[in-house]
């Protein structure tokens, strides 16, 4: 029987899709529909014979998914012949309700809708994805994979903010954490590389992409993570500030008269590396830094310093650390970030090997020195494969929505 899963990830104006073999991780095709609802949409489809780019009107997410299906029909592989088993959806916020993937049904859609106030930028787009995929694939099982689910193991003392009870009880204000599918995939692959059962290893995993977060993982369970109620807290990111004195928004409001929406927007979209250097893409920052640009130098230092602080903090949370693991675009491709963030930590047992670290690996790789008490690993993440695997696991378990861990 085939293990093919169509993985869908919807943003407010984009829809990413890939056809993944959940057993092998092989991607049969993938693509991106951009500029949904902005006049002319752009569809980029990758199939066996290369890239195909088409422009056509894409008014909404339904038209976007139809455009993706047309790309499959035109450039292959044929979805008709592919024997797809299920559709797997990335959903950003599952609140405290979802600690595992769940079959999509009316009740789940209602629950995800109730969580919109916690993720006003993401969940509405994810809901559109669920709605249109159910309409266009009425006979296929659909599974929602939540970014927050992996962190539902956080202990109470780690997820609780020191705020009044009514905020916590009536408004669900607490730390949730994100990048869960990446952490699930990377922690398993890291344990494999160490040659030890996941249940026996303690890891500090640094997911450094456009969004960045750190997680302390004890025996496969998330026990502390840097993103909070929303993905704004924690490390310095491409366009998000990460940690900040909570008094800053009130200060800006008093000084500049900015609305909360304007401040929220600026902290999410024009802060982080973009705010520090004018650029959110790490490659651009590195070019500028090589040319002696002062903002790029400072941006790099602030970025790495924040990572170092979290490594130290999570070391203390875990007590014993087997490996520090780098993943995602920057984590995998920027040896200088790994070197700078971990320099001088020999007393903690963390010793990088400069030559081994000089890599941009496409498979799990050890970059620490021989005999380093704490291993340093680079593990490419593969969120689509993880979504496909979790989707099929739910489908194969055969349960209805009520026995999928809700
Ligand atoms: P992701 O969200 O995982 O796709 O990661 C995106 C980030 O990775 C962007 O900031 C890119 O600039 C960065 N990135 C991708 N390739 C490289 C590279 N070769 N060197 C440095 N950063 C990279």
Short mmCIF file of C-alpha atoms and ligand atoms in Angstrom, two decimals:
data_model
loop_
_atom_site.label_atom_id
_atom_site.label_comp_id
_atom_site.label_asym_id
_atom_site.label_seq_id
_atom_site.Cartn_x
_atom_site.Cartn_y
_atom_site.Cartn_z
CA UNK A 1 0.00 0.00 0.00
CA UNK A 2 1.27 3.48 -0.81
CA UNK A 3 2.46 5.77 1.99
CA UNK A 4 1.90 8.98 0.05
CA UNK A 5 0.63 12.00 1.94
CA UNK A 6 -0.23 15.41 0.52
CA UNK A 7 1.15 17.93 3.00
CA UNK A 8 -0.45 21.39 3.05
CA UNK A 9 0.76 24.51 4.84
CA UNK A 10 -1.33 27.64 4.34
CA UNK A 11 -0.37 31.22 5.16
CA UNK A 12 -2.56 34.28 4.79
CA UNK A 13 -1.49 34.83 1.16
CA UNK A 14 0.34 31.59 0.37
CA UNK A 15 -0.18 27.84 0.14
CA UNK A 16 2.74 25.40 0.27
CA UNK A 17 2.21 21.80 -0.72
CA UNK A 18 4.25 18.66 -1.10
CA UNK A 19 3.60 15.07 -1.98
CA UNK A 20 5.68 13.01 0.43
CA UNK A 21 6.31 9.30 0.89
CA UNK A 22 5.87 8.95 4.66
CA UNK A 23 8.05 5.80 4.76
CA UNK A 24 11.12 7.06 2.92
CA UNK A 25 10.69 10.84 3.16
CA UNK A 26 11.00 11.05 -0.63
CA UNK A 27 9.34 14.17 -1.99
CA UNK A 28 7.58 13.33 -5.26
CA UNK A 29 6.71 16.96 -5.96
CA UNK A 30 6.24 20.20 -4.13
CA UNK A 31 5.20 23.75 -4.79
CA UNK A 32 4.10 27.12 -3.59
CA UNK A 33 1.16 29.32 -4.54
CA UNK A 34 1.91 32.95 -3.65
CA UNK A 35 0.02 36.25 -3.72
CA UNK A 36 -3.36 34.69 -3.00
CA UNK A 37 -6.02 37.40 -3.13
CA UNK A 38 -3.60 39.98 -4.56
CA UNK A 39 -4.67 39.96 -8.20
CA UNK A 40 -2.28 37.67 -10.03
CA UNK A 41 -1.11 34.60 -8.13
CA UNK A 42 2.22 32.89 -8.80
CA UNK A 43 2.44 29.10 -8.78
CA UNK A 44 5.86 27.44 -8.60
CA UNK A 45 5.70 23.66 -8.99
CA UNK A 46 8.67 21.28 -8.71
CA UNK A 47 8.23 17.91 -10.37
CA UNK A 48 10.62 15.22 -11.65
CA UNK A 49 11.43 17.30 -14.75
CA UNK A 50 12.26 20.51 -12.87
CA UNK A 51 10.57 23.79 -11.96
CA UNK A 52 7.41 25.16 -13.56
CA UNK A 53 6.22 28.71 -12.92
CA UNK A 54 2.78 29.94 -13.84
CA UNK A 55 0.94 33.20 -13.19
CA UNK A 56 -2.85 33.26 -13.04
CA UNK A 57 -5.59 34.88 -10.98
CA UNK A 58 -5.84 33.25 -7.55
CA UNK A 59 -8.58 34.98 -5.58
CA UNK A 60 -8.67 32.73 -2.51
CA UNK A 61 -7.28 29.56 -0.92
CA UNK A 62 -9.72 27.35 -2.81
CA UNK A 63 -8.47 28.69 -6.12
CA UNK A 64 -4.92 28.27 -4.83
CA UNK A 65 -5.43 24.58 -4.10
CA UNK A 66 -7.15 24.14 -7.46
CA UNK A 67 -4.13 25.79 -9.11
CA UNK A 68 -1.84 23.33 -7.31
CA UNK A 69 -3.97 20.40 -8.49
CA UNK A 70 -3.82 21.75 -12.06
CA UNK A 71 -0.01 21.89 -11.76
CA UNK A 72 0.03 18.24 -10.70
CA UNK A 73 -2.24 17.35 -13.64
CA UNK A 74 -0.10 19.25 -16.13
CA UNK A 75 3.44 18.54 -14.91
CA UNK A 76 2.97 15.43 -12.81
CA UNK A 77 3.01 13.30 -10.91
CA UNK A 78 -0.62 12.44 -11.56
CA UNK A 79 -2.50 12.57 -8.27
CA UNK A 80 -5.06 10.27 -9.79
CA UNK A 81 -2.49 7.47 -10.14
CA UNK A 82 -0.55 8.35 -6.99
CA UNK A 83 -2.88 6.59 -4.54
CA UNK A 84 -2.67 9.31 -1.88
CA UNK A 85 -3.52 7.97 1.57
CA UNK A 86 -4.25 11.21 3.40
CA UNK A 87 -3.86 14.97 3.58
CA UNK A 88 -1.68 16.33 6.41
CA UNK A 89 -2.13 19.95 7.49
CA UNK A 90 0.23 22.12 9.45
CA UNK A 91 -1.78 24.10 12.01
CA UNK A 92 0.13 26.67 14.02
CA UNK A 93 -1.77 26.95 17.29
CA UNK A 94 -3.41 24.02 19.05
CA UNK A 95 -3.60 25.77 22.44
CA UNK A 96 -3.67 23.51 25.50
CA UNK A 97 -6.25 21.31 23.83
CA UNK A 98 -4.14 19.43 21.28
CA UNK A 99 -1.15 17.47 22.50
CA UNK A 100 -1.02 15.21 19.45
CA UNK A 101 -2.14 15.17 15.82
CA UNK A 102 -5.87 14.80 15.28
CA UNK A 103 -8.30 13.80 12.52
CA UNK A 104 -10.01 16.79 10.94
CA UNK A 105 -13.74 16.89 11.52
CA UNK A 106 -16.34 19.57 12.31
CA UNK A 107 -15.47 19.48 15.99
CA UNK A 108 -11.76 20.03 15.31
CA UNK A 109 -12.53 22.94 13.01
CA UNK A 110 -14.63 24.49 15.74
CA UNK A 111 -11.82 24.02 18.27
CA UNK A 112 -9.21 25.57 15.94
CA UNK A 113 -11.61 28.46 15.31
CA UNK A 114 -11.90 29.04 19.06
CA UNK A 115 -8.09 29.30 19.18
CA UNK A 116 -7.96 32.13 16.61
CA UNK A 117 -7.51 34.84 19.30
CA UNK A 118 -4.24 33.10 20.32
CA UNK A 119 -2.92 33.06 16.73
CA UNK A 120 -4.78 35.74 14.76
CA UNK A 121 -2.12 35.80 12.02
CA UNK A 122 -1.90 32.05 11.47
CA UNK A 123 -4.92 30.00 12.50
CA UNK A 124 -7.42 31.70 10.14
CA UNK A 125 -5.22 30.81 7.15
CA UNK A 126 -4.75 27.26 8.44
CA UNK A 127 -8.54 26.96 8.79
CA UNK A 128 -8.94 27.99 5.15
CA UNK A 129 -6.54 25.17 4.22
CA UNK A 130 -8.59 22.65 6.21
CA UNK A 131 -11.84 23.85 4.69
CA UNK A 132 -10.77 23.79 1.06
CA UNK A 133 -8.88 20.50 1.28
CA UNK A 134 -11.94 18.83 2.79
CA UNK A 135 -14.01 20.23 -0.06
CA UNK A 136 -11.60 19.18 -2.82
CA UNK A 137 -10.63 15.80 -1.28
CA UNK A 138 -13.90 14.69 0.37
CA UNK A 139 -12.90 11.01 0.38
CA UNK A 140 -9.42 11.34 1.88
CA UNK A 141 -8.70 11.33 5.61
CA UNK A 142 -7.34 14.68 6.77
CA UNK A 143 -5.10 15.16 9.79
CA UNK A 144 -4.07 18.36 11.58
CA UNK A 145 -0.51 18.53 12.98
CA UNK A 146 -0.07 21.32 15.53
CA UNK A 147 3.15 23.32 15.92
CA UNK A 148 2.42 23.63 19.63
CA UNK A 149 1.63 19.96 20.37
CA UNK A 150 5.22 18.84 21.00
CA UNK A 151 5.50 21.33 23.86
CA UNK A 152 2.41 20.16 25.73
CA UNK A 153 4.83 18.19 27.94
CA UNK A 154 6.24 21.43 29.41
CA UNK A 155 6.01 21.31 33.21
CA UNK A 156 3.65 23.78 34.84
CA UNK A 157 6.51 25.86 36.27
CA UNK A 158 7.96 26.31 32.76
CA UNK A 159 4.77 27.23 30.93
CA UNK A 160 3.31 29.55 33.57
CA UNK A 161 3.88 33.31 33.25
CA UNK A 162 3.93 35.32 36.48
CA UNK A 163 0.71 37.21 35.74
CA UNK A 164 -2.68 37.48 37.51
CA UNK A 165 -4.77 34.33 37.76
CA UNK A 166 -7.64 35.66 35.64
CA UNK A 167 -5.27 36.24 32.69
CA UNK A 168 -4.14 32.64 32.93
CA UNK A 169 -7.53 31.07 33.62
CA UNK A 170 -9.83 33.18 31.47
CA UNK A 171 -7.52 34.08 28.59
CA UNK A 172 -5.20 31.04 28.31
CA UNK A 173 -2.13 33.24 28.72
CA UNK A 174 0.83 30.86 29.08
CA UNK A 175 3.83 29.61 27.17
CA UNK A 176 2.89 27.25 24.32
CA UNK A 177 6.02 26.98 22.15
CA UNK A 178 6.21 26.41 18.38
CA UNK A 179 8.28 24.61 15.68
CA UNK A 180 7.00 21.35 17.23
CA UNK A 181 7.17 19.20 14.09
CA UNK A 182 10.77 20.26 13.55
CA UNK A 183 11.70 19.39 17.15
CA UNK A 184 10.01 15.98 16.89
CA UNK A 185 11.95 15.16 13.72
CA UNK A 186 15.30 16.59 14.79
CA UNK A 187 15.36 15.09 18.29
CA UNK A 188 14.74 11.59 16.92
CA UNK A 189 17.42 12.02 14.24
CA UNK A 190 19.88 13.40 16.82
CA UNK A 191 19.35 10.39 19.12
CA UNK A 192 19.89 8.09 16.10
CA UNK A 193 23.15 9.85 15.29
CA UNK A 194 24.27 9.49 18.92
CA UNK A 195 23.32 5.81 18.70
CA UNK A 196 21.16 6.02 21.82
CA UNK A 197 17.44 5.69 22.58
CA UNK A 198 15.66 9.04 22.49
CA UNK A 199 14.28 8.35 25.97
CA UNK A 200 17.81 8.41 27.37
CA UNK A 201 19.22 11.61 25.88
CA UNK A 202 19.00 15.25 26.89
CA UNK A 203 19.23 17.75 24.05
CA UNK A 204 19.33 21.51 23.56
CA UNK A 205 17.93 22.03 20.05
CA UNK A 206 18.32 25.36 18.25
CA UNK A 207 15.93 25.85 15.34
CA UNK A 208 17.43 28.83 13.50
CA UNK A 209 15.45 29.70 10.37
CA UNK A 210 13.40 32.76 9.50
CA UNK A 211 11.76 32.08 12.84
CA UNK A 212 14.16 30.99 15.57
CA UNK A 213 13.59 29.08 18.79
CA UNK A 214 15.42 26.96 21.33
CA UNK A 215 14.08 23.93 23.19
CA UNK A 216 15.37 21.81 26.06
CA UNK A 217 14.37 18.20 25.39
CA UNK A 218 14.65 15.63 28.17
CA UNK A 219 14.25 12.03 27.03
CA UNK A 220 12.22 13.13 24.00
CA UNK A 221 9.97 15.47 25.99
CA UNK A 222 10.03 19.25 25.68
CA UNK A 223 10.70 20.71 29.14
CA UNK A 224 11.47 24.34 28.24
CA UNK A 225 11.17 26.37 25.06
CA UNK A 226 11.85 29.95 24.06
CA UNK A 227 8.68 30.89 22.14
CA UNK A 228 5.72 31.72 24.32
CA UNK A 229 2.06 32.63 23.87
CA UNK A 230 3.04 33.54 20.30
CA UNK A 231 6.18 32.98 18.20
CA UNK A 232 7.47 36.46 19.14
CA UNK A 233 9.36 35.59 22.33
CA UNK A 234 12.90 34.27 22.68
CA UNK A 235 15.76 34.33 20.19
CA UNK A 236 16.49 37.11 17.69
CA UNK A 237 14.76 36.15 14.41
CA UNK A 238 14.64 37.36 10.81
CA UNK A 239 12.00 40.00 11.46
CA UNK A 240 10.91 39.37 15.09
CA UNK A 241 12.57 40.95 18.11
CA UNK A 242 12.44 37.96 20.43
CA UNK A 243 12.88 38.84 24.13
CA UNK A 244 12.19 42.42 25.10
CA UNK A 245 11.30 44.26 28.28
CA UNK A 246 7.47 43.95 28.37
CA UNK A 247 7.39 47.69 29.17
CA UNK A 248 8.65 48.63 25.69
CA UNK A 249 5.20 48.61 23.96
CA UNK A 250 3.70 50.89 26.65
CA UNK A 251 6.73 53.18 26.38
CA UNK A 252 6.40 53.42 22.57
CA UNK A 253 2.69 54.02 22.91
CA UNK A 254 3.28 56.92 25.34
CA UNK A 255 6.21 58.40 23.44
CA UNK A 256 5.01 58.03 19.84
CA UNK A 257 1.27 57.54 20.22
CA UNK A 258 1.50 54.28 18.26
CA UNK A 259 -1.45 51.89 18.51
CA UNK A 260 -0.92 48.40 19.92
CA UNK A 261 -1.49 47.00 16.42
CA UNK A 262 1.29 49.16 15.00
CA UNK A 263 3.68 48.13 17.75
CA UNK A 264 2.78 44.45 17.41
CA UNK A 265 3.29 44.68 13.66
CA UNK A 266 6.70 46.34 14.06
CA UNK A 267 7.90 43.78 16.61
CA UNK A 268 6.84 40.94 14.30
CA UNK A 269 7.76 42.32 10.88
CA UNK A 270 10.45 45.00 11.07
CA UNK A 271 12.49 44.01 14.13
CA UNK A 272 15.00 41.18 14.68
CA UNK A 273 17.83 41.07 12.13
CA UNK A 274 15.80 43.33 9.85
CA UNK A 275 15.56 45.97 12.56
CA UNK A 276 19.23 45.65 13.42
CA UNK A 277 20.72 45.50 9.93
CA UNK A 278 17.98 46.34 7.42
CA UNK A 279 17.99 42.72 6.17
CA UNK A 280 16.21 39.63 7.39
CA UNK A 281 18.07 37.18 5.16
CA UNK A 282 21.13 35.85 6.93
CA UNK A 283 23.09 35.51 3.69
CA UNK A 284 22.76 39.24 2.99
CA UNK A 285 23.83 40.04 6.54
CA UNK A 286 26.92 37.86 6.12
CA UNK A 287 27.91 39.60 2.88
CA UNK A 288 27.60 42.97 4.56
CA UNK A 289 29.55 41.80 7.60
CA UNK A 290 32.36 40.59 5.33
CA UNK A 291 32.44 44.11 3.82
CA UNK A 292 32.90 45.63 7.29
CA UNK A 293 29.34 46.92 7.74
CA UNK A 294 28.94 48.02 11.37
CA UNK A 295 25.20 47.24 11.67
CA UNK A 296 25.79 43.74 10.31
CA UNK A 297 28.60 43.20 12.83
CA UNK A 298 26.36 44.24 15.72
CA UNK A 299 23.39 42.24 14.37
CA UNK A 300 25.52 39.11 14.21
CA UNK A 301 26.83 39.65 17.75
CA UNK A 302 23.35 40.25 19.22
CA UNK A 303 21.99 37.18 17.40
CA UNK A 304 24.76 34.87 18.66
CA UNK A 305 24.79 36.30 22.18
CA UNK A 306 21.08 35.55 22.57
CA UNK A 307 21.66 31.93 21.46
CA UNK A 308 24.53 31.58 23.94
CA UNK A 309 22.31 32.85 26.80
CA UNK A 310 19.67 30.25 26.00
CA UNK A 311 22.22 27.44 25.75
CA UNK A 312 23.46 28.35 29.23
CA UNK A 313 19.95 28.64 30.65
CA UNK A 314 18.80 25.33 29.16
CA UNK A 315 21.96 23.63 30.38
CA UNK A 316 20.89 24.61 33.88
CA UNK A 317 17.30 23.46 33.24
CA UNK A 318 18.44 20.02 32.04
CA UNK A 319 21.34 19.56 34.47
CA UNK A 320 22.98 17.11 32.09
CA UNK A 321 23.24 17.69 28.34
CA UNK A 322 24.21 15.04 25.77
CA UNK A 323 24.12 17.24 22.68
CA UNK A 324 23.52 20.76 21.39
CA UNK A 325 21.78 20.43 18.02
CA UNK A 326 21.57 23.07 15.27
CA UNK A 327 18.88 22.96 12.59
CA UNK A 328 16.97 25.00 9.94
CA UNK A 329 18.37 27.45 7.34
CA UNK A 330 20.84 29.33 9.54
CA UNK A 331 21.54 26.45 11.95
CA UNK A 332 22.52 24.17 9.09
CA UNK A 333 24.30 26.65 6.84
CA UNK A 334 26.08 29.15 9.08
CA UNK A 335 29.13 27.52 10.75
CA UNK A 336 30.16 30.97 12.03
CA UNK A 337 26.94 31.22 14.10
CA UNK A 338 27.61 27.82 15.68
CA UNK A 339 31.22 28.78 16.40
CA UNK A 340 30.40 32.20 17.86
CA UNK A 341 27.46 31.03 19.98
CA UNK A 342 29.39 28.14 21.55
CA UNK A 343 32.85 29.69 21.87
CA UNK A 344 34.38 29.58 25.33
CA UNK A 345 31.99 26.93 26.66
CA UNK A 346 34.71 24.29 27.15
CA UNK A 347 34.13 24.41 30.91
CA UNK A 348 30.58 23.22 30.19
CA UNK A 349 32.02 20.33 28.15
CA UNK A 350 31.13 21.88 24.79
CA UNK A 351 34.10 21.75 22.39
CA UNK A 352 33.62 22.45 18.70
CA UNK A 353 36.05 21.14 16.08
CA UNK A 354 36.78 24.06 13.74
CA UNK A 355 37.39 21.84 10.73
CA UNK A 356 34.38 19.57 11.28
CA UNK A 357 32.22 22.63 11.91
CA UNK A 358 33.12 24.11 8.53
CA UNK A 359 30.22 22.32 6.81
CA UNK A 360 26.72 22.91 5.46
CA UNK A 361 25.59 19.31 5.72
CA UNK A 362 22.53 17.75 4.12
CA UNK A 363 22.53 14.87 6.62
CA UNK A 364 22.97 14.58 10.41
CA UNK A 365 26.60 15.42 11.22
CA UNK A 366 28.80 15.67 14.31
CA UNK A 367 30.74 18.98 14.46
CA UNK A 368 32.18 18.74 17.99
CA UNK A 369 35.72 17.67 18.76
CA UNK A 370 36.64 14.09 19.54
CA UNK A 371 36.09 13.64 23.28
CA UNK A 372 33.79 16.68 23.70
CA UNK A 373 31.62 15.72 26.66
CA UNK A 374 28.63 17.39 25.01
CA UNK A 375 28.28 16.53 21.32
CA UNK A 376 27.45 19.33 18.90
CA UNK A 377 25.35 18.18 15.97
CA UNK A 378 23.92 19.66 12.80
CA UNK A 379 20.68 17.91 11.85
CA UNK A 380 18.74 19.10 8.80
CA UNK A 381 15.09 19.35 9.69
CA UNK A 382 12.35 17.93 7.48
CA UNK A 383 8.99 19.20 8.66
CA UNK A 384 7.09 17.87 5.64
CA UNK A 385 8.30 14.34 6.28
CA UNK A 386 7.40 14.62 9.96
CA UNK A 387 3.90 15.86 9.07
CA UNK A 388 3.51 13.01 6.58
CA UNK A 389 4.66 10.44 9.16
CA UNK A 390 2.40 11.74 11.92
CA UNK A 391 -0.52 11.96 9.49
CA UNK A 392 -0.16 8.35 8.42
CA UNK A 393 0.29 7.20 12.03
CA UNK A 394 -3.10 8.72 12.89
CA UNK A 395 -4.73 7.21 9.81
CA UNK A 396 -3.17 3.77 10.42
CA UNK A 397 -4.27 3.85 14.06
CA UNK A 398 -7.69 3.93 12.44
CA UNK A 399 -9.23 5.91 15.22
CA UNK A 400 -11.90 8.48 14.85
CA UNK A 401 -11.29 11.95 16.22
CA UNK A 402 -12.05 10.82 19.75
CA UNK A 403 -9.17 8.41 20.09
CA UNK A 404 -6.44 10.57 18.63
CA UNK A 405 -5.30 12.14 21.83
CA UNK A 406 -7.60 15.09 22.18
P1 LIG B 1 14.36 28.50 6.97
O1 LIG B 1 13.29 29.28 7.67
O2 LIG B 1 14.75 27.25 7.69
O3 LIG B 1 14.09 28.28 5.51
O4 LIG B 1 15.68 29.42 7.02
C1 LIG B 1 15.77 30.64 6.36
C2 LIG B 1 17.03 31.37 6.81
O5 LIG B 1 18.17 30.55 6.53
C3 LIG B 1 17.26 32.70 6.07
O6 LIG B 1 17.66 33.70 6.99
C4 LIG B 1 18.40 32.37 5.14
O7 LIG B 1 19.19 33.49 4.90
C5 LIG B 1 19.18 31.36 5.96
N1 LIG B 1 20.07 30.60 5.08
C6 LIG B 1 19.75 29.78 4.07
N2 LIG B 1 20.85 29.34 3.45
C7 LIG B 1 21.92 29.90 4.09
C8 LIG B 1 23.33 29.86 3.91
N3 LIG B 1 23.90 29.13 2.96
N4 LIG B 1 24.10 30.57 4.79
C9 LIG B 1 23.54 31.32 5.76
N5 LIG B 1 22.22 31.39 5.95
C10 LIG B 1 21.41 30.71 5.13
#
